[in-house]
CSV table of C-alpha atoms in Angstrom, one decimal:
chain,number,residue,atom,x,y,z
A,229,MET,CA,-128.6,-91.3,66.9
A,230,ALA,CA,-126.3,-91.2,69.8
A,231,THR,CA,-126.6,-88.6,72.4
A,232,ASN,CA,-124.1,-86.7,74.4
A,233,THR,CA,-123.1,-88.3,77.7
A,234,ALA,CA,-124.3,-85.1,79.8
A,235,THR,CA,-127.9,-85.4,78.5
A,236,ALA,CA,-129.1,-88.4,80.5
A,237,ALA,CA,-131.6,-87.2,83.2
A,238,ARG,CA,-130.8,-88.2,86.7
A,239,GLY,CA,-131.9,-91.6,87.6
A,240,ILE,CA,-131.7,-93.1,84.1
A,241,ALA,CA,-128.4,-94.7,84.6
A,242,THR,CA,-129.6,-96.4,87.9
A,243,GLY,CA,-132.8,-97.5,86.1
A,244,ARG,CA,-130.8,-99.0,83.3
A,245,PHE,CA,-128.6,-100.7,85.9
A,246,ILE,CA,-131.5,-102.4,87.5
A,247,LYS,CA,-133.0,-103.2,84.2
A,248,ALA,CA,-129.9,-105.0,82.9
A,249,LEU,CA,-129.4,-107.0,86.0
A,250,LEU,CA,-133.1,-108.0,86.3
A,251,LEU,CA,-133.1,-109.3,82.7
A,252,GLY,CA,-129.6,-110.8,83.0
A,253,LYS,CA,-131.2,-112.7,86.1
A,254,GLY,CA,-128.4,-111.6,88.3
A,255,ASP,CA,-125.6,-112.8,86.2
A,256,TYR,CA,-123.3,-109.8,85.6
A,257,GLY,CA,-121.9,-111.2,82.4
A,258,ALA,CA,-125.4,-111.5,80.8
A,259,ALA,CA,-126.3,-108.0,82.1
A,260,LEU,CA,-123.3,-106.6,80.5
A,261,ALA,CA,-124.1,-108.3,77.2
A,262,TYR,CA,-127.6,-106.9,77.4
A,263,ALA,CA,-126.4,-103.3,78.3
A,264,ALA,CA,-123.8,-103.3,75.7
A,265,GLY,CA,-126.4,-104.1,72.9
A,266,GLN,CA,-128.7,-101.1,74.0
A,267,ASN,CA,-126.6,-98.4,72.7
A,268,TRP,CA,-126.8,-96.6,76.0
A,269,VAL,CA,-124.2,-94.2,75.2
A,270,ASN,CA,-125.3,-91.3,77.4
A,271,THR,CA,-124.9,-93.5,80.5
A,272,PRO,CA,-121.5,-95.2,80.1
A,273,MET,CA,-121.2,-95.9,83.8
A,274,VAL,CA,-123.7,-98.6,83.6
A,275,GLU,CA,-121.4,-101.0,81.7
A,276,VAL,CA,-118.5,-99.8,84.0
A,277,ALA,CA,-120.4,-100.8,86.9
A,278,LEU,CA,-121.4,-104.3,85.4
A,279,ARG,CA,-117.8,-105.0,84.7
A,280,ALA,CA,-116.9,-104.3,88.2
A,281,ALA,CA,-119.1,-107.0,89.7
A,282,VAL,CA,-117.3,-106.9,93.1
A,283,ASN,CA,-116.2,-103.5,94.7
A,284,PRO,CA,-113.0,-103.6,96.9
A,285,VAL,CA,-114.5,-102.1,100.0
A,286,ASP,CA,-113.5,-102.0,103.6
A,287,ALA,CA,-115.0,-105.1,105.4
A,288,THR,CA,-116.3,-102.8,108.1
A,289,GLU,CA,-118.4,-100.9,105.7
A,290,PRO,CA,-121.5,-102.1,103.7
A,291,LEU,CA,-121.1,-103.1,100.2
A,292,THR,CA,-122.4,-100.1,98.0
A,293,LEU,CA,-123.0,-99.1,94.5
A,294,PRO,CA,-120.1,-97.9,92.3
A,295,GLN,CA,-119.8,-94.3,93.0
A,296,ALA,CA,-121.0,-92.9,89.6
A,297,LEU,CA,-124.2,-95.0,89.9
A,298,ALA,CA,-124.6,-94.3,93.6
A,299,TYR,CA,-124.4,-90.5,92.8
A,300,ASP,CA,-127.0,-90.9,90.1
A,301,PHE,CA,-129.4,-92.7,92.5
A,302,LEU,CA,-129.0,-90.2,95.3
A,303,GLU,CA,-129.4,-87.4,92.8
A,304,VAL,CA,-133.0,-88.7,92.5
A,305,LEU,CA,-133.4,-89.1,96.2
A,306,ARG,CA,-131.9,-86.2,97.6
A,307,PRO,CA,-134.3,-83.3,96.4
A,308,LEU,CA,-137.2,-85.6,97.5
A,309,SER,CA,-136.1,-85.6,101.2
A,310,ILE,CA,-136.1,-82.9,103.8
A,311,LEU,CA,-132.6,-83.9,104.8
A,312,GLY,CA,-131.4,-83.5,101.2
A,313,ARG,CA,-133.0,-80.1,101.0
A,314,LEU,CA,-131.5,-78.7,104.2
A,315,VAL,CA,-128.7,-76.3,103.5
A,316,GLY,CA,-126.1,-75.9,106.1
A,317,VAL,CA,-126.2,-79.2,108.1
A,318,ARG,CA,-123.0,-80.4,109.5
A,319,ARG,CA,-121.8,-83.4,107.5
A,320,ILE,CA,-119.3,-85.8,109.0
A,321,PRO,CA,-118.2,-89.3,107.9
A,322,PHE,CA,-119.9,-92.4,109.6
A,323,ASN,CA,-118.2,-93.9,112.6
A,324,THR,CA,-116.5,-90.6,113.5
A,325,ARG,CA,-116.4,-89.2,117.0
A,326,MET,CA,-117.8,-85.8,117.2
A,327,ILE,CA,-116.1,-83.0,119.2
A,328,ASN,CA,-117.9,-79.9,120.0
A,329,GLU,CA,-116.5,-76.6,121.0
A,330,VAL,CA,-118.3,-75.4,124.1
A,331,THR,CA,-116.6,-71.9,124.6
A,332,GLY,CA,-114.3,-70.5,122.0
A,333,ALA,CA,-111.2,-68.2,122.2
A,334,SER,CA,-111.8,-64.6,122.9
A,335,ALA,CA,-110.4,-61.4,121.8
A,336,ALA,CA,-110.2,-57.7,123.3
A,337,TRP,CA,-109.1,-54.2,122.4
A,338,ILE,CA,-105.7,-53.6,123.9
A,339,GLY,CA,-104.1,-50.3,124.7
A,340,GLU,CA,-100.3,-49.7,124.2
A,341,GLY,CA,-98.3,-51.5,126.8
A,342,ILE,CA,-101.2,-53.5,128.2
A,343,ALA,CA,-101.0,-57.3,128.2
A,344,THR,CA,-103.3,-59.2,126.0
A,345,PRO,CA,-105.8,-61.4,127.9
A,346,THR,CA,-105.7,-65.1,126.9
A,347,SER,CA,-108.4,-67.7,126.9
A,348,ALA,CA,-108.6,-71.4,126.1
A,349,PRO,CA,-111.4,-73.0,124.2
A,350,ALA,CA,-113.2,-75.8,125.9
A,351,PHE,CA,-114.5,-78.9,124.1
A,352,SER,CA,-117.1,-81.7,124.7
A,353,THR,CA,-117.5,-85.0,123.1
A,354,ASP,CA,-120.8,-86.1,121.4
A,355,ALA,CA,-121.8,-89.6,120.4
A,356,THR,CA,-120.6,-91.4,117.2
A,357,LEU,CA,-123.0,-91.6,114.2
A,358,THR,CA,-122.7,-95.2,113.2
A,359,TRP,CA,-124.1,-96.8,110.1
A,360,ALA,CA,-127.9,-96.7,109.8
A,361,LYS,CA,-130.1,-97.6,106.9
A,362,VAL,CA,-133.4,-97.1,105.2
A,363,GLN,CA,-134.6,-99.6,102.7
A,364,ALA,CA,-137.4,-99.7,100.2
A,365,ILE,CA,-138.7,-102.6,98.0
A,366,ALA,CA,-140.5,-101.9,94.7
A,367,VAL,CA,-142.3,-105.0,92.9
A,368,THR,CA,-142.7,-104.6,89.1
A,369,THR,CA,-144.1,-106.9,86.6
A,370,ASN,CA,-141.5,-108.6,84.2
A,371,GLU,CA,-143.4,-107.3,81.3
A,372,LEU,CA,-142.7,-103.7,82.4
A,373,ILE,CA,-139.1,-104.5,82.8
A,374,ARG,CA,-138.8,-105.9,79.2
A,375,SER,CA,-140.6,-102.8,78.0
A,376,SER,CA,-138.5,-100.6,75.7
A,377,ALA,CA,-140.5,-97.4,76.8
A,378,PRO,CA,-138.0,-94.7,77.8
A,379,SER,CA,-140.0,-94.1,80.8
A,380,VAL,CA,-139.4,-97.4,82.2
A,381,ASP,CA,-135.6,-96.5,83.1
A,382,SER,CA,-136.7,-93.8,85.2
A,383,ILE,CA,-139.5,-95.5,86.9
A,384,LEU,CA,-137.3,-98.3,88.2
A,385,SER,CA,-135.1,-95.9,90.1
A,386,SER,CA,-137.7,-93.1,91.0
A,387,ASP,CA,-140.0,-95.4,92.8
A,388,LEU,CA,-137.2,-96.6,95.1
A,389,ALA,CA,-136.0,-93.0,95.6
A,390,LYS,CA,-139.5,-91.8,96.5
A,391,ALA,CA,-140.1,-94.5,99.0
A,392,CYS,CA,-136.7,-94.2,100.8
A,393,ALA,CA,-137.2,-90.5,100.9
A,394,PHE,CA,-140.7,-90.8,102.6
A,395,ALA,CA,-139.3,-93.1,105.1
A,396,MET,CA,-136.3,-90.9,105.8
A,397,ASP,CA,-138.8,-87.8,106.2
A,398,LEU,CA,-140.9,-89.8,108.7
A,399,ALA,CA,-138.1,-90.6,110.9
A,400,PHE,CA,-136.7,-87.1,110.7
A,401,VAL,CA,-139.9,-85.3,111.7
A,402,ASP,CA,-141.9,-87.5,113.8
A,403,PRO,CA,-142.1,-85.9,117.2
A,404,VAL,CA,-142.5,-89.0,119.0
A,405,ASN,CA,-139.6,-90.9,117.4
A,406,ALA,CA,-137.3,-91.5,120.1
A,407,GLY,CA,-135.0,-93.6,117.8
A,408,ILE,CA,-134.0,-97.3,118.1
A,409,ALA,CA,-130.2,-98.1,118.8
A,410,GLY,CA,-128.9,-99.9,115.9
A,411,VAL,CA,-131.9,-99.4,113.7
A,412,LYS,CA,-132.8,-95.6,113.1
A,413,PRO,CA,-132.0,-92.2,114.5
A,414,ALA,CA,-134.3,-90.2,116.6
A,415,SER,CA,-136.4,-87.3,115.1
A,416,VAL,CA,-134.7,-83.9,115.3
A,417,LEU,CA,-138.0,-82.9,116.9
A,418,PHE,CA,-138.0,-85.3,119.7
A,419,GLY,CA,-137.8,-83.9,123.1
A,420,THR,CA,-137.5,-80.4,121.9
A,421,GLN,CA,-139.6,-77.2,122.8
A,422,SER,CA,-143.3,-77.1,121.6
A,423,TYR,CA,-146.4,-75.2,122.3
A,424,ASN,CA,-150.1,-75.4,120.9
A,425,ALA,CA,-151.2,-73.1,118.1
A,426,SER,CA,-153.4,-70.4,119.2
A,427,GLY,CA,-155.8,-70.3,116.1
A,428,THR,CA,-156.1,-70.0,112.3
A,429,ASP,CA,-156.6,-66.3,111.7
A,430,VAL,CA,-153.8,-64.0,110.8
A,431,ALA,CA,-153.4,-62.4,114.4
A,432,SER,CA,-153.2,-65.9,115.9
A,433,ILE,CA,-150.6,-67.2,113.3
A,434,ASP,CA,-148.6,-64.1,113.6
A,435,ALA,CA,-148.3,-64.5,117.4
A,436,ASP,CA,-147.5,-68.1,117.0
A,437,ILE,CA,-144.6,-67.3,114.5
A,438,ARG,CA,-143.3,-64.8,116.8
A,439,ILE,CA,-143.3,-67.2,119.9
A,440,ALA,CA,-141.5,-69.8,117.8
A,441,LEU,CA,-138.8,-67.4,116.8
A,442,SER,CA,-138.3,-66.5,120.3
A,443,MET,CA,-137.9,-70.0,121.4
A,444,VAL,CA,-134.9,-71.0,119.5
A,445,ASN,CA,-131.5,-69.7,120.6
A,446,HIS,CA,-130.5,-66.5,118.9
A,447,ASP,CA,-126.9,-67.0,119.4
A,448,LEU,CA,-127.1,-70.0,116.9
A,449,ASP,CA,-127.0,-69.5,113.1
A,450,LEU,CA,-130.3,-68.2,112.2
A,451,GLY,CA,-129.1,-67.9,108.6
A,452,SER,CA,-129.7,-71.8,108.3
A,453,ALA,CA,-133.1,-71.9,109.7
A,454,TYR,CA,-136.1,-73.4,108.1
A,455,TRP,CA,-139.7,-74.0,108.6
A,456,LEU,CA,-141.0,-77.4,108.1
A,457,MET,CA,-144.7,-78.0,107.4
A,458,ARG,CA,-147.0,-80.3,105.2
A,459,PRO,CA,-148.1,-79.0,101.9
A,460,SER,CA,-151.7,-78.3,103.0
A,461,THR,CA,-150.6,-75.9,105.6
A,462,CYS,CA,-148.4,-74.1,103.2
A,463,ILE,CA,-151.3,-73.8,100.8
A,464,TYR,CA,-153.5,-72.4,103.6
A,465,LEU,CA,-151.0,-69.7,104.4
A,466,SER,CA,-150.3,-68.8,100.9
A,467,THR,CA,-154.1,-68.0,100.2
A,468,LEU,CA,-154.8,-66.4,103.7
A,469,ARG,CA,-155.8,-62.7,103.4
A,470,THR,CA,-155.8,-59.9,105.8
A,471,SER,CA,-159.3,-57.9,106.6
A,472,GLY,CA,-158.3,-55.6,103.9
A,473,GLY,CA,-158.0,-58.3,101.3
A,474,ALA,CA,-154.4,-58.4,100.8
A,475,LEU,CA,-152.4,-61.6,101.0
A,476,ALA,CA,-151.2,-62.0,104.6
A,477,TYR,CA,-147.9,-63.9,103.7
A,478,PRO,CA,-147.1,-63.0,100.1
A,479,ASN,CA,-143.8,-64.7,100.1
A,480,VAL,CA,-145.4,-68.2,101.0
A,481,LYS,CA,-146.1,-70.3,97.9
A,482,ALA,CA,-148.0,-73.6,97.6
A,483,GLN,CA,-145.0,-75.5,97.8
A,484,GLY,CA,-142.5,-73.5,99.9
A,485,GLY,CA,-141.4,-69.8,99.7
A,486,GLU,CA,-140.5,-67.8,102.8
A,487,LEU,CA,-142.2,-67.0,106.2
A,488,ALA,CA,-140.8,-64.2,108.2
A,489,GLY,CA,-137.9,-64.3,105.8
A,490,ILE,CA,-137.0,-67.9,106.7
A,491,PRO,CA,-137.3,-70.6,103.8
A,492,ILE,CA,-140.1,-73.2,104.1
A,493,LEU,CA,-139.7,-77.0,103.2
A,494,THR,CA,-142.7,-79.1,102.9
A,495,SER,CA,-143.2,-82.8,103.2
A,496,ASN,CA,-146.1,-85.2,103.0
A,497,ALA,CA,-144.5,-87.1,105.9
A,498,ILE,CA,-145.4,-84.3,108.3
A,499,GLY,CA,-149.3,-85.2,107.6
A,500,SER,CA,-148.6,-88.8,108.1
A,501,VAL,CA,-147.6,-88.3,111.8
A,502,SER,CA,-150.6,-86.1,112.6
A,503,SER,CA,-154.3,-86.6,112.6
A,504,PRO,CA,-156.2,-85.5,109.5
A,505,SER,CA,-157.6,-82.6,111.4
A,506,GLU,CA,-154.3,-81.3,112.8
A,507,SER,CA,-150.6,-81.0,112.0
A,508,PHE,CA,-147.6,-79.1,113.3
A,509,ILE,CA,-145.1,-76.5,112.1
A,510,ALA,CA,-141.5,-76.8,113.2
A,511,LEU,CA,-138.7,-74.2,113.1
A,512,VAL,CA,-135.3,-75.8,112.8
A,513,ILE,CA,-131.8,-74.6,112.5
A,514,ALA,CA,-130.0,-76.8,110.0
A,515,SER,CA,-126.4,-75.9,111.4
A,516,GLU,CA,-127.3,-77.6,114.6
A,517,ILE,CA,-128.0,-80.9,112.8
A,518,VAL,CA,-125.0,-83.3,112.3
A,519,VAL,CA,-125.4,-85.8,109.5
A,520,ALA,CA,-123.5,-88.8,108.3
A,521,ASP,CA,-124.6,-89.1,104.7
A,522,ASP,CA,-121.9,-90.5,102.4
A,523,ASN,CA,-122.5,-89.7,98.8
A,524,ASN,CA,-121.4,-93.2,97.8
A,525,ALA,CA,-123.5,-94.9,100.5
A,526,ALA,CA,-126.3,-96.6,98.6
A,527,GLN,CA,-127.1,-100.1,97.5
A,528,ILE,CA,-129.5,-101.6,95.0
A,529,ASP,CA,-130.4,-105.3,95.2
A,530,PHE,CA,-132.8,-107.5,93.1
A,531,SER,CA,-134.5,-110.7,92.9
A,532,GLU,CA,-137.3,-112.5,90.9
A,533,GLU,CA,-137.3,-115.8,92.7
A,534,THR,CA,-137.9,-115.1,96.3
A,535,SER,CA,-141.3,-114.8,98.4
A,536,ILE,CA,-142.1,-111.7,100.1
A,537,GLN,CA,-144.7,-110.2,102.3
A,538,MET,CA,-146.7,-107.8,100.4
A,539,GLN,CA,-147.2,-105.6,103.5
A,540,SER,CA,-146.2,-102.1,104.5
A,541,ALA,CA,-145.5,-103.3,108.1
A,542,PRO,CA,-144.1,-106.9,107.6
A,543,GLY,CA,-144.5,-109.2,110.7
A,544,ALA,CA,-142.4,-111.8,112.3
A,545,GLY,CA,-143.3,-115.4,112.2
A,546,PRO,CA,-145.5,-117.3,109.8
A,547,GLN,CA,-147.0,-114.8,107.3
A,548,GLN,CA,-148.7,-114.9,104.0
A,549,VAL,CA,-146.2,-114.4,101.3
A,550,VAL,CA,-146.4,-113.9,97.5
A,551,SER,CA,-144.0,-115.8,95.0
A,552,LEU,CA,-142.3,-113.5,92.7
A,553,PHE,CA,-141.6,-116.4,90.2
A,554,GLN,CA,-145.1,-117.6,90.3
A,555,HIS,CA,-146.6,-114.2,89.7
A,556,ASN,CA,-144.0,-113.2,87.0
A,557,LEU,CA,-142.7,-110.3,89.2
A,558,SER,CA,-139.4,-108.9,90.1
A,559,ALA,CA,-138.4,-107.0,93.2
A,560,THR,CA,-135.8,-104.3,93.6
A,561,ARG,CA,-134.6,-103.2,96.9
A,562,GLY,CA,-133.0,-99.8,97.5
A,563,THR,CA,-130.9,-99.0,100.5
A,564,LYS,CA,-129.8,-95.4,101.6
A,565,PHE,CA,-127.5,-95.1,104.3
A,566,ALA,CA,-127.8,-92.0,106.7
A,567,ASN,CA,-127.8,-91.0,110.3
A,568,TRP,CA,-128.2,-87.8,112.2
A,569,ARG,CA,-128.3,-86.1,115.4
A,570,LEU,CA,-129.7,-82.7,116.8
A,571,ARG,CA,-126.8,-81.1,118.8
A,572,ARG,CA,-129.0,-78.8,120.9
A,573,PRO,CA,-132.6,-78.9,121.7
A,574,ASP,CA,-133.0,-75.1,121.7
A,575,ALA,CA,-132.2,-75.3,117.8
A,576,VAL,CA,-135.8,-76.4,117.4
A,577,ALA,CA,-139.3,-75.2,118.2
A,578,VAL,CA,-142.5,-76.9,117.3
A,579,ILE,CA,-145.9,-75.3,117.0
A,580,SER,CA,-148.3,-78.3,117.6
A,581,GLN,CA,-152.0,-78.9,117.1
A,582,VAL,CA,-152.0,-76.7,114.0
A,583,GLN,CA,-155.6,-76.9,112.5
A,584,VAL,CA,-154.6,-76.2,108.8
């Protein structure tokens, strides 16, 4: 029975788009014929996208997915990444010059017959956020693609989204990531204030929290502040008890919550930039992060005839490769376009060498 168009879970349309193109071997006409025969009435944008094989886009911008499909894919990716969960960041278009107000206009109380003082705002120009992209390649068997199991449609998009989100988080929180011009932005933690954790007991943690809060600029929008930590640290804090047996941080939950009234975001990427025995906790003010992140800036490409390096860190020059055609495999590549920049270093404080 046909279902309502509003009932399709996020990512299903993107998964079906990928599936149709892979089974159509890249031919949009064949992919459209396959999609039309599947009765995908709750994802009509799939057939619309397949009919529009070429998007009329500005030649200076990358070719992206049709808007409805890009939105569907990004709806899967967004809640998986730190950047997607930060509320209050300043969003601007790509390739747009940023102008910051250094000092604003002022006001004063004025008595009768007294002249009103005047002031002029001062501005500075920041760097332009150019196009930057993160890509993930997911390799699947052709048998899985041909499967009629409902879960396949979501798997095809969720695997790409998870990989892209992890790579974005890694670049976003790695304190030693200085960025690479034309490749990836610097971490918002790079070059910011940090100090070593003093211990793992309640008194030490309380002292570290107070220091972190004192290090950020209190004139900034603390209402957009977040703690960033790895899940294991959050779990430790959520179970830590005082000498009297009460929970030391009752508002901290295993996957988030609040610490000192500030919401917590967790990411496994934080554990990936630390040793197994230590990590870090970062306090960031989201309103001081400028982000270029177009909701329509996503791509999905596919192939079943190329040869690829099955390596998480592919090398240059002659390498051992795997033929997709020979092994009955297909590869899908997801691309997310995003760039960011921290406006002020005093909008971040890092507690390093955290032992939990």
